[in-house]
């Protein structure tokens, strides 16, 4: 977990307006005792003027307005204030979505010790918090990179309790954390004898799985996968492999499963798919 990498530095997460998010409110929620997570809620751009100067209660009530909601689960390094994340919030807001995002326990200004279980529980807590305020408005889950592992953990649990989201969006997903760690550019020793034993086995032994490939077999809602062919962090072939598993899973037989690749020439790499002029059409 790269929770200590808080790029860009010197951001006051209590002030999302410093990042150009003038229609965003900062909250703090408490999923468990001794755990506090920092949350940003950006309203749709159509509500921008009304949002100026409003307090947290107004923002919470605004979730009940007739706009869909996206719960965004970010990747490993940095915070909810990361540059590419902020740009995506702006795009989604301009398309008419509420965007709710947060830092997992241990990330940003959130308090607690990181773990796969804890990150998933944080996401579940925020999802339930949204549903308690959003009425009948659609709620979508969007995970990016490591956040796709949190997202499929969350949605599998939601489907098992028969409260699925309206759709799941996975941006730059992997199959499972072991395959991703083997493919990651930091894994420069993967061709040496004993790499699995020394690097990968301890990850598995410690209970960190983020098993997207297993989770999708138990998910029943529409699924959209977005992946850039030139992604240097999560290889494109892992996203395609995950799609092939999901597309043939019986759990998706009544739901749309779509894979959208972005050509290398576009240069979107790992975190710039938000720049695509096709994104509004794809999401519609």
Short mmCIF file of C-alpha atoms in Angstrom, two decimals:
data_model
loop_
_atom_site.label_atom_id
_atom_site.label_comp_id
_atom_site.label_asym_id
_atom_site.label_seq_id
_atom_site.Cartn_x
_atom_site.Cartn_y
_atom_site.Cartn_z
CA UNK A 1 0.00 0.00 0.00
CA UNK A 2 1.40 3.39 -1.04
CA UNK A 3 -0.77 5.34 1.39
CA UNK A 4 2.21 7.43 2.51
CA UNK A 5 2.73 8.79 -1.03
CA UNK A 6 0.57 11.91 -0.84
CA UNK A 7 1.19 13.53 -4.22
CA UNK A 8 0.61 16.37 -4.85
CA UNK A 9 2.00 17.68 -1.59
CA UNK A 10 0.70 20.58 0.51
CA UNK A 11 -2.96 20.09 -0.42
CA UNK A 12 -5.39 21.02 2.32
CA UNK A 13 -7.97 18.26 1.87
CA UNK A 14 -10.44 20.27 3.94
CA UNK A 15 -10.51 22.82 1.09
CA UNK A 16 -11.44 21.10 -2.20
CA UNK A 17 -12.12 24.57 -3.63
CA UNK A 18 -8.33 25.08 -3.74
CA UNK A 19 -8.31 22.42 -6.49
CA UNK A 20 -10.96 24.23 -8.49
CA UNK A 21 -13.82 22.21 -6.97
CA UNK A 22 -16.01 25.11 -5.90
CA UNK A 23 -19.10 22.88 -5.82
CA UNK A 24 -17.60 20.27 -3.48
CA UNK A 25 -18.05 19.70 0.25
CA UNK A 26 -15.58 17.94 2.54
CA UNK A 27 -17.05 15.51 5.09
CA UNK A 28 -15.71 13.11 7.70
CA UNK A 29 -17.44 9.78 8.30
CA UNK A 30 -16.74 7.09 10.88
CA UNK A 31 -17.11 3.53 9.53
CA UNK A 32 -15.80 1.95 12.73
CA UNK A 33 -14.53 2.97 16.15
CA UNK A 34 -11.09 4.58 15.83
CA UNK A 35 -11.53 4.94 12.06
CA UNK A 36 -12.37 8.28 10.40
CA UNK A 37 -12.37 8.81 6.64
CA UNK A 38 -12.27 12.03 4.66
CA UNK A 39 -14.92 12.35 1.95
CA UNK A 40 -15.49 14.76 -0.93
CA UNK A 41 -18.90 15.25 -2.49
CA UNK A 42 -19.03 17.12 -5.79
CA UNK A 43 -22.52 18.01 -7.01
CA UNK A 44 -23.53 18.09 -10.71
CA UNK A 45 -22.40 21.21 -12.54
CA UNK A 46 -26.05 22.23 -12.95
CA UNK A 47 -26.17 22.78 -9.18
CA UNK A 48 -22.92 24.75 -9.08
CA UNK A 49 -24.48 28.16 -8.45
CA UNK A 50 -26.85 26.83 -5.80
CA UNK A 51 -23.97 25.06 -4.02
CA UNK A 52 -21.94 28.21 -3.35
CA UNK A 53 -21.67 28.90 0.36
CA UNK A 54 -23.88 25.97 1.35
CA UNK A 55 -23.18 23.75 4.36
CA UNK A 56 -22.84 19.97 4.66
CA UNK A 57 -26.55 19.47 5.31
CA UNK A 58 -27.42 21.11 1.97
CA UNK A 59 -24.97 18.86 0.13
CA UNK A 60 -26.35 15.74 1.82
CA UNK A 61 -29.90 16.70 0.91
CA UNK A 62 -28.76 17.42 -2.67
CA UNK A 63 -28.04 13.69 -3.11
CA UNK A 64 -31.81 13.29 -3.25
CA UNK A 65 -32.05 15.56 -6.32
CA UNK A 66 -32.82 13.88 -9.64
CA UNK A 67 -29.21 13.15 -10.60
CA UNK A 68 -27.31 9.85 -10.62
CA UNK A 69 -24.47 9.31 -8.15
CA UNK A 70 -21.00 7.85 -8.76
CA UNK A 71 -19.03 6.46 -5.82
CA UNK A 72 -15.39 6.74 -6.95
CA UNK A 73 -12.77 4.43 -5.42
CA UNK A 74 -9.28 5.69 -6.17
CA UNK A 75 -6.02 3.85 -6.75
CA UNK A 76 -3.02 3.19 -4.56
CA UNK A 77 -0.82 6.29 -4.37
CA UNK A 78 -1.89 9.79 -3.41
CA UNK A 79 -5.19 11.06 -2.06
CA UNK A 80 -8.68 12.04 -3.17
CA UNK A 81 -7.07 15.34 -4.21
CA UNK A 82 -4.80 13.84 -6.87
CA UNK A 83 -4.69 15.87 -10.09
CA UNK A 84 -6.07 13.21 -12.46
CA UNK A 85 -8.79 12.35 -9.96
CA UNK A 86 -9.87 15.98 -9.63
CA UNK A 87 -10.06 16.26 -13.41
CA UNK A 88 -12.28 13.17 -13.58
CA UNK A 89 -14.61 14.60 -10.90
CA UNK A 90 -14.97 17.73 -13.04
CA UNK A 91 -15.79 15.69 -16.15
CA UNK A 92 -18.37 13.55 -14.33
CA UNK A 93 -19.91 16.62 -12.68
CA UNK A 94 -20.25 18.29 -16.08
CA UNK A 95 -22.12 15.19 -17.30
CA UNK A 96 -24.69 15.54 -14.52
CA UNK A 97 -23.39 13.16 -11.86
CA UNK A 98 -22.91 13.60 -8.16
CA UNK A 99 -19.40 12.31 -7.38
CA UNK A 100 -18.65 10.99 -3.90
CA UNK A 101 -15.08 9.92 -3.22
CA UNK A 102 -13.00 9.30 -0.12
CA UNK A 103 -9.59 8.30 1.17
CA UNK A 104 -9.42 4.81 2.60
CA UNK A 105 -8.29 4.48 6.22
CA UNK A 106 -4.60 5.43 6.35
CA UNK A 107 -4.69 7.46 3.13
CA UNK A 108 -4.82 11.26 3.01
CA UNK A 109 -6.25 12.65 6.24
CA UNK A 110 -8.20 9.46 7.01
CA UNK A 111 -7.38 7.73 10.28
CA UNK A 112 -6.77 4.00 10.64
CA UNK A 113 -4.51 1.19 9.46
CA UNK A 114 -4.80 0.03 5.84
CA UNK A 115 -6.01 -3.47 5.05
CA UNK A 116 -8.07 -5.03 2.29
CA UNK A 117 -10.90 -5.77 4.71
CA UNK A 118 -10.81 -2.26 6.13
CA UNK A 119 -10.76 -0.56 2.72
CA UNK A 120 -13.72 -2.65 1.59
CA UNK A 121 -15.64 -1.87 4.75
CA UNK A 122 -14.96 1.86 4.28
CA UNK A 123 -16.42 1.62 0.78
CA UNK A 124 -19.47 -0.26 2.05
CA UNK A 125 -20.05 2.37 4.72
CA UNK A 126 -19.92 5.21 2.19
CA UNK A 127 -22.20 3.33 -0.23
CA UNK A 128 -24.81 2.81 2.50
CA UNK A 129 -24.44 6.46 3.53
CA UNK A 130 -25.17 7.51 -0.07
CA UNK A 131 -28.15 5.16 -0.44
CA UNK A 132 -29.69 6.52 2.76
CA UNK A 133 -29.79 9.97 1.11
CA UNK A 134 -30.11 9.41 -2.65
CA UNK A 135 -33.67 8.09 -2.82
CA UNK A 136 -34.36 6.28 -6.09
CA UNK A 137 -31.48 7.90 -7.97
CA UNK A 138 -29.10 5.46 -9.67
CA UNK A 139 -25.84 4.79 -7.84
CA UNK A 140 -22.81 3.57 -9.80
CA UNK A 141 -19.50 2.27 -8.45
CA UNK A 142 -16.33 3.40 -10.27
CA UNK A 143 -13.01 1.85 -9.30
CA UNK A 144 -9.60 2.77 -10.71
CA UNK A 145 -6.49 0.59 -10.51
CA UNK A 146 -6.21 -0.74 -6.92
CA UNK A 147 -9.66 0.75 -6.43
CA UNK A 148 -11.04 -1.88 -8.83
CA UNK A 149 -10.12 -4.48 -6.22
CA UNK A 150 -12.04 -2.55 -3.57
CA UNK A 151 -14.90 -2.06 -6.04
CA UNK A 152 -15.39 -5.75 -6.89
CA UNK A 153 -15.07 -6.69 -3.22
CA UNK A 154 -17.78 -4.14 -2.44
CA UNK A 155 -20.12 -5.04 -5.30
CA UNK A 156 -19.82 -8.77 -4.68
CA UNK A 157 -20.89 -8.12 -1.09
CA UNK A 158 -23.75 -5.86 -2.23
CA UNK A 159 -24.99 -8.50 -4.66
CA UNK A 160 -24.82 -11.20 -1.99
CA UNK A 161 -27.04 -9.12 0.27
CA UNK A 162 -29.31 -8.33 -2.74
CA UNK A 163 -28.63 -4.57 -2.81
CA UNK A 164 -26.52 -4.28 -5.99
CA UNK A 165 -25.50 -0.92 -7.45
CA UNK A 166 -26.98 0.15 -10.77
CA UNK A 167 -23.67 -0.51 -12.55
CA UNK A 168 -19.98 -1.18 -11.96
CA UNK A 169 -17.24 0.69 -13.87
CA UNK A 170 -13.68 -0.63 -13.69
CA UNK A 171 -10.91 1.60 -15.04
CA UNK A 172 -7.51 -0.06 -15.57
CA UNK A 173 -8.41 -3.24 -13.68
CA UNK A 174 -6.28 -6.30 -12.97
CA UNK A 175 -7.28 -9.92 -12.40
CA UNK A 176 -5.89 -10.32 -8.88
CA UNK A 177 -3.19 -8.61 -6.85
CA UNK A 178 -0.71 -11.47 -7.31
CA UNK A 179 -0.81 -11.24 -11.11
CA UNK A 180 -0.71 -7.45 -10.95
CA UNK A 181 2.33 -7.49 -8.62
CA UNK A 182 4.13 -9.82 -11.02
CA UNK A 183 3.40 -7.44 -13.92
CA UNK A 184 4.01 -4.14 -12.11
CA UNK A 185 6.96 -2.05 -13.36
CA UNK A 186 8.34 -2.01 -9.81
CA UNK A 187 8.74 -5.79 -10.03
CA UNK A 188 12.13 -5.57 -11.75
CA UNK A 189 13.24 -8.86 -10.17
CA UNK A 190 10.40 -10.99 -11.50
CA UNK A 191 12.69 -12.94 -13.83
CA UNK A 192 14.99 -14.00 -11.01
CA UNK A 193 14.63 -17.43 -9.36
CA UNK A 194 12.65 -17.26 -6.13
CA UNK A 195 10.74 -14.07 -7.04
CA UNK A 196 7.34 -15.63 -6.25
CA UNK A 197 8.54 -17.03 -2.96
CA UNK A 198 10.27 -13.84 -1.83
CA UNK A 199 7.87 -11.17 -3.12
CA UNK A 200 4.48 -12.65 -4.03
CA UNK A 201 3.92 -15.39 -1.45
CA UNK A 202 4.08 -12.92 1.50
CA UNK A 203 1.34 -10.85 -0.14
CA UNK A 204 -0.92 -13.90 -0.39
CA UNK A 205 0.01 -15.11 3.10
CA UNK A 206 -0.91 -11.73 4.58
CA UNK A 207 -4.42 -12.14 3.17
CA UNK A 208 -4.20 -9.49 0.44
CA UNK A 209 -6.00 -10.85 -2.62
CA UNK A 210 -8.12 -8.18 -4.34
CA UNK A 211 -9.44 -11.06 -6.44
CA UNK A 212 -11.32 -9.31 -9.23
CA UNK A 213 -11.26 -12.49 -11.31
CA UNK A 214 -13.05 -14.42 -8.56
CA UNK A 215 -15.40 -11.60 -7.53
CA UNK A 216 -16.87 -11.06 -11.00
CA UNK A 217 -18.29 -14.58 -10.86
CA UNK A 218 -20.62 -13.39 -8.08
CA UNK A 219 -21.59 -9.96 -9.40
CA UNK A 220 -24.98 -9.31 -11.00
CA UNK A 221 -25.18 -5.81 -12.46
CA UNK A 222 -24.06 -4.08 -15.64
CA UNK A 223 -20.28 -3.91 -16.02
CA UNK A 224 -18.13 -1.48 -18.01
CA UNK A 225 -14.35 -1.96 -18.25
CA UNK A 226 -12.11 0.86 -19.52
CA UNK A 227 -8.43 0.21 -20.27
CA UNK A 228 -5.68 1.97 -22.22
CA UNK A 229 -3.47 -0.23 -24.37
CA UNK A 230 -0.36 1.72 -23.27
CA UNK A 231 -1.03 1.37 -19.52
CA UNK A 232 2.42 0.86 -17.93
CA UNK A 233 1.13 0.12 -14.43
CA UNK A 234 -1.69 -2.39 -14.96
CA UNK A 235 -1.00 -4.18 -18.25
CA UNK A 236 -3.78 -4.07 -20.82
CA UNK A 237 -3.86 -7.86 -21.10
CA UNK A 238 -4.97 -8.16 -17.46
CA UNK A 239 -8.01 -5.95 -18.09
CA UNK A 240 -8.86 -7.95 -21.20
CA UNK A 241 -8.45 -11.22 -19.29
CA UNK A 242 -10.81 -9.97 -16.58
CA UNK A 243 -13.38 -9.02 -19.22
CA UNK A 244 -13.22 -12.49 -20.76
CA UNK A 245 -13.86 -14.05 -17.35
CA UNK A 246 -16.80 -11.73 -16.66
CA UNK A 247 -18.32 -12.06 -20.14
CA UNK A 248 -18.58 -15.84 -19.77
CA UNK A 249 -19.78 -15.80 -16.16
CA UNK A 250 -23.33 -16.95 -15.51
CA UNK A 251 -23.80 -14.14 -12.99
CA UNK A 252 -23.78 -11.62 -15.87
CA UNK A 253 -26.13 -13.52 -18.18
CA UNK A 254 -28.90 -10.93 -17.74
CA UNK A 255 -26.63 -7.87 -17.73
CA UNK A 256 -24.56 -5.94 -20.22
CA UNK A 257 -20.79 -6.46 -20.01
CA UNK A 258 -18.68 -4.12 -22.14
CA UNK A 259 -14.93 -3.67 -22.65
CA UNK A 260 -13.72 -0.36 -24.13
CA UNK A 261 -10.04 -0.20 -25.14
CA UNK A 262 -8.18 3.05 -25.79
CA UNK A 263 -5.53 2.89 -28.50
CA UNK A 264 -1.88 3.45 -27.64
CA UNK A 265 -1.74 6.48 -29.95
CA UNK A 266 -4.09 8.36 -27.60
CA UNK A 267 -1.48 8.31 -24.82
CA UNK A 268 -3.95 7.83 -21.98
CA UNK A 269 -1.66 5.35 -20.19
CA UNK A 270 -2.74 4.55 -16.61
CA UNK A 271 -4.68 7.58 -15.47
CA UNK A 272 -5.73 9.85 -18.32
CA UNK A 273 -8.79 8.13 -19.77
CA UNK A 274 -10.79 11.08 -18.40
CA UNK A 275 -9.37 13.07 -21.33
CA UNK A 276 -11.24 10.98 -23.89
CA UNK A 277 -13.85 12.99 -25.81
CA UNK A 278 -15.69 9.67 -26.21
CA UNK A 279 -16.19 9.22 -22.47
CA UNK A 280 -19.60 10.97 -22.29
CA UNK A 281 -20.95 8.75 -25.06
CA UNK A 282 -19.48 5.62 -23.49
CA UNK A 283 -21.04 6.38 -20.11
CA UNK A 284 -24.43 7.14 -21.65
#
